[in-house]
mmCIF file with all atom_site columns, C-alpha atoms in Angstrom:
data_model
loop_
_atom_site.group_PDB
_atom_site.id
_atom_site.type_symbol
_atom_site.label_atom_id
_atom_site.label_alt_id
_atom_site.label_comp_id
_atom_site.label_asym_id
_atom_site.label_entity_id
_atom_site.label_seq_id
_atom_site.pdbx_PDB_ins_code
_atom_site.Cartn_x
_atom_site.Cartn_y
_atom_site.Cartn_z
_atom_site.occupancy
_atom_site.B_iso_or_equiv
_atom_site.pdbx_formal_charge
_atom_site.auth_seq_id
_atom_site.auth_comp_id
_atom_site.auth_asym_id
_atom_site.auth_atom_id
_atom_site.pdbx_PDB_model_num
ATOM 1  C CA . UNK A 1 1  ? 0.000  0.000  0.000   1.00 0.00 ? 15 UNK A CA 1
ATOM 2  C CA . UNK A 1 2  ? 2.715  2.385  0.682   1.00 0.00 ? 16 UNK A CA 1
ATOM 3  C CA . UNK A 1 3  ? 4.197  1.603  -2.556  1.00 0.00 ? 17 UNK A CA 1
ATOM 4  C CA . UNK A 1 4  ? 1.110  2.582  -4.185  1.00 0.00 ? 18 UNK A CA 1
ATOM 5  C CA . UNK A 1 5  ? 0.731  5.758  -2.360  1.00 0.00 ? 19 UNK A CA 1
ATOM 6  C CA . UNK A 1 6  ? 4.381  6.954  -2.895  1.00 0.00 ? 20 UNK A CA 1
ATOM 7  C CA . UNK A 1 7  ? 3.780  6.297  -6.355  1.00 0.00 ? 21 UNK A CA 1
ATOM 8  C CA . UNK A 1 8  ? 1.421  8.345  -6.557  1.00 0.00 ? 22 UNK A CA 1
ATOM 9  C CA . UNK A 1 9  ? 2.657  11.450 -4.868  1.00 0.00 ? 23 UNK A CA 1
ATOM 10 C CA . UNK A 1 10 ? 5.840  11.036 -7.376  1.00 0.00 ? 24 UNK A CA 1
ATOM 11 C CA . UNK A 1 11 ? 3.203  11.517 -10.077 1.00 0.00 ? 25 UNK A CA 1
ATOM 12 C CA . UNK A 1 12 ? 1.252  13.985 -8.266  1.00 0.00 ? 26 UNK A CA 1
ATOM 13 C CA . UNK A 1 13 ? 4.500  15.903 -7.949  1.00 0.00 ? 27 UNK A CA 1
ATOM 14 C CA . UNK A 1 14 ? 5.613  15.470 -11.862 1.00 0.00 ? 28 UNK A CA 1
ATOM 15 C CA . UNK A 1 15 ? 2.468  17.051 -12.739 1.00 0.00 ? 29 UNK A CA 1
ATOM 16 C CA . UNK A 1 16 ? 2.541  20.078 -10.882 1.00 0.00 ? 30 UNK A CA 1
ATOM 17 C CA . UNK A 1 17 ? 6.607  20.280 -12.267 1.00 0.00 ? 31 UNK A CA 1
ATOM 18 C CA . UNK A 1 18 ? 4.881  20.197 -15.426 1.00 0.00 ? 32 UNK A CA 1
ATOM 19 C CA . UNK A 1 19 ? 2.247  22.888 -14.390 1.00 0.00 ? 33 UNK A CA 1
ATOM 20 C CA . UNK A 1 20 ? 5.096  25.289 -13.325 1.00 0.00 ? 34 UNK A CA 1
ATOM 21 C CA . UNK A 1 21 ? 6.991  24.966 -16.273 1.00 0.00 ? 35 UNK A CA 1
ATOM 22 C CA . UNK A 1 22 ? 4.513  25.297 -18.679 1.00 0.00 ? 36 UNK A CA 1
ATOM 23 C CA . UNK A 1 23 ? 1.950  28.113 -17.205 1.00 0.00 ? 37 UNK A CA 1
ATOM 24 C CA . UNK A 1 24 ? 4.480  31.064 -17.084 1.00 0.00 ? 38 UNK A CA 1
ATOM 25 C CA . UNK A 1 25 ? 5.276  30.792 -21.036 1.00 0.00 ? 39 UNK A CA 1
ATOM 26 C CA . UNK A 1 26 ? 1.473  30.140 -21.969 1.00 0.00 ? 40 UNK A CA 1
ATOM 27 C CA . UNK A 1 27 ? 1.629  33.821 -19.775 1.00 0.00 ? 41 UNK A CA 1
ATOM 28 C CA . UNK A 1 28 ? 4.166  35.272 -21.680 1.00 0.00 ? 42 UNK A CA 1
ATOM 29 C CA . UNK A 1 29 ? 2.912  34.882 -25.091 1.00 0.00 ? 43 UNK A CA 1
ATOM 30 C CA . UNK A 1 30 ? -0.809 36.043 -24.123 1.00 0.00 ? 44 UNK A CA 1
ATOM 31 C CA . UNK A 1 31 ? 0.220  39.385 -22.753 1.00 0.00 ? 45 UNK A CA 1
ATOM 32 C CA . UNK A 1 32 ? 2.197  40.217 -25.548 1.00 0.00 ? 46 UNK A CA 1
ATOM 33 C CA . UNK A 1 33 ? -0.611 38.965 -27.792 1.00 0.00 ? 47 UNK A CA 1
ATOM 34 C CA . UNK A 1 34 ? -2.763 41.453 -26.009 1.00 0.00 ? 48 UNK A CA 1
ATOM 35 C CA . UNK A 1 35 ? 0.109  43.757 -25.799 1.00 0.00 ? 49 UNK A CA 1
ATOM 36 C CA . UNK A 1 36 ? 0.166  43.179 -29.418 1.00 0.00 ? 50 UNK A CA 1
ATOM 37 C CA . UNK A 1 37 ? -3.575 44.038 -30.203 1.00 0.00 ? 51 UNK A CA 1
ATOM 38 C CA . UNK A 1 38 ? -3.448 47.506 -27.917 1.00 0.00 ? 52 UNK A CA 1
ATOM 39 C CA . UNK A 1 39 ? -0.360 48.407 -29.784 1.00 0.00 ? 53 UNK A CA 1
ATOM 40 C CA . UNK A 1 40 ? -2.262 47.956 -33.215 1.00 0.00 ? 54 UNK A CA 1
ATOM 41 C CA . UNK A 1 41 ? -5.458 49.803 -31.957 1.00 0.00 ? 55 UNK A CA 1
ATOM 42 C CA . UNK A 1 42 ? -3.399 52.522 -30.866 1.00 0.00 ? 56 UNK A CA 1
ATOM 43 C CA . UNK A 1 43 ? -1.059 52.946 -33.775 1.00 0.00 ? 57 UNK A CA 1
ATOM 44 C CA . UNK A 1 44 ? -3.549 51.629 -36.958 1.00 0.00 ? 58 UNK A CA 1
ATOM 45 C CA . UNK A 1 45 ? -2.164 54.303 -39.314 1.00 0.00 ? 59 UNK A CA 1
ATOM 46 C CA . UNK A 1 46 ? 1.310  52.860 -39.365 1.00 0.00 ? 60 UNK A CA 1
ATOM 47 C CA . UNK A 1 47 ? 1.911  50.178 -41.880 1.00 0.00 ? 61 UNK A CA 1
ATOM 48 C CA . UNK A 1 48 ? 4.360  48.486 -39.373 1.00 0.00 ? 62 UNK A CA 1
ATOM 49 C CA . UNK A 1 49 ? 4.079  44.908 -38.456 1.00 0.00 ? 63 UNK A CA 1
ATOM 50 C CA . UNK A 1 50 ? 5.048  42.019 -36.578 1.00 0.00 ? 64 UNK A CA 1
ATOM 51 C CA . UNK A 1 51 ? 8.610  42.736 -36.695 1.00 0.00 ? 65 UNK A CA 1
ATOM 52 C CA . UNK A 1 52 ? 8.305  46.828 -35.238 1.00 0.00 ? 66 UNK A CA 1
ATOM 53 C CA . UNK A 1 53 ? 6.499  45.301 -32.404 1.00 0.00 ? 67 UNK A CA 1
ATOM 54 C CA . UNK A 1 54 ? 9.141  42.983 -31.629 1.00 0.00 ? 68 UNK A CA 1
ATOM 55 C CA . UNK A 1 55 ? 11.639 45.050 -32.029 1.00 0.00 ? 69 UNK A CA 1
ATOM 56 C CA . UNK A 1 56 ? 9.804  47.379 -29.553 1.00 0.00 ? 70 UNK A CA 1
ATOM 57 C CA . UNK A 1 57 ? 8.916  44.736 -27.157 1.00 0.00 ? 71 UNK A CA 1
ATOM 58 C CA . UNK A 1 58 ? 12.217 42.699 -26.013 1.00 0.00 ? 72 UNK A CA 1
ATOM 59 C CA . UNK A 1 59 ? 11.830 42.586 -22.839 1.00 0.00 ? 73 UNK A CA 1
ATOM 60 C CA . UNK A 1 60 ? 8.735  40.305 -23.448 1.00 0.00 ? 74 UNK A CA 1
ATOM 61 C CA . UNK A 1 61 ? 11.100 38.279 -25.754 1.00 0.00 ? 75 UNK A CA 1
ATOM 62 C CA . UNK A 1 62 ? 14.003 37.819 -23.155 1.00 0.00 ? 76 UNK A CA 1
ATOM 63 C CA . UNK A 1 63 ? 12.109 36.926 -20.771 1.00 0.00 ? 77 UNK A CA 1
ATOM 64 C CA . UNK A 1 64 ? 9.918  34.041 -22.716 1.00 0.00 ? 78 UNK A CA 1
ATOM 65 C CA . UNK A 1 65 ? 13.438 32.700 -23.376 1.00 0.00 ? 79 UNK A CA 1
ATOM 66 C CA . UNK A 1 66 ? 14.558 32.703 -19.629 1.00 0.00 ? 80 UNK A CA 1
ATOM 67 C CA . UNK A 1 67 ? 11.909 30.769 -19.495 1.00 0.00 ? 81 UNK A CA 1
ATOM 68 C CA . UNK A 1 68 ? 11.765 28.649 -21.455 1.00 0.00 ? 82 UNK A CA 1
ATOM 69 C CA . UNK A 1 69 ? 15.741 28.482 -21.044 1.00 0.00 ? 83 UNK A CA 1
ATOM 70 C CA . UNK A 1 70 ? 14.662 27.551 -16.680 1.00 0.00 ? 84 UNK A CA 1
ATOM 71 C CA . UNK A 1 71 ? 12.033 25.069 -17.706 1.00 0.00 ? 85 UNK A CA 1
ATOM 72 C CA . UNK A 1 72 ? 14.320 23.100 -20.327 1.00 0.00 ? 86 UNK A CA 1
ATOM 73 C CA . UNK A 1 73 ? 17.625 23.354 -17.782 1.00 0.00 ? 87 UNK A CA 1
ATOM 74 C CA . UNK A 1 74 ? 15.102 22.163 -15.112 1.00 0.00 ? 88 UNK A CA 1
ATOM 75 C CA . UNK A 1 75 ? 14.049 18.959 -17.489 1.00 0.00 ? 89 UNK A CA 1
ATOM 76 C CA . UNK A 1 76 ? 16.977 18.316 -18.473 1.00 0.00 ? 90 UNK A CA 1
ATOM 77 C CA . UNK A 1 77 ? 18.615 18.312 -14.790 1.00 0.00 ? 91 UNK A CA 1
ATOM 78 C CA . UNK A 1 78 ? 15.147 16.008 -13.747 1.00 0.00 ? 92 UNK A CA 1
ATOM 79 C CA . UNK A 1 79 ? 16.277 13.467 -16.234 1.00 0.00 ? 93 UNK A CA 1
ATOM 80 C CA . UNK A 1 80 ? 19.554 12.712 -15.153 1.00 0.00 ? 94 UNK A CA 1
ATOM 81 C CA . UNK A 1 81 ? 18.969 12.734 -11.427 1.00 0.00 ? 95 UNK A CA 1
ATOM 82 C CA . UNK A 1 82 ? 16.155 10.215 -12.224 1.00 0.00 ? 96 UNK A CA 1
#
């Protein structure tokens, strides 16, 4: 029985890993989505695109790839201590 239970808690605990790592970028990319849509409300005479808006927004771009840079380091360190 205790087997069982243990078990379970390591599977309990994998999930919510997975939970942490994956919520923050699925953050990320919806703010600047709706960063995205202000931007082209506010500014719908220009005839810039995608690129002038990520060129404008970095800091959303860093830190999607710190990360995403944490949550693959964390996998990757999960794997060989398992």
């Amino acid at each position: 029985m205790t087997g069982y239970l243990t078990a379970l808690l390591n599977e309990m605990g994998s999930l919510a890993a997975m939970l942490v790592i994956i919520i923050p970028p699925i953050g990320v990319v919806c703010v600047m989505l709706n960063d995205y849509k202000h931007y082209r409300e506010n500014h719908w005479q220009r005839s810039r695109g995608l690129a002038g808006f990520i060129r404008q927004e970095q800091p959303y771009i860093y830190l999607l790839a710190l990360v995403t840079f944490l949550a693959v380091g964390e996998l990757l360190l999960y794997s060989v201590i398992l």
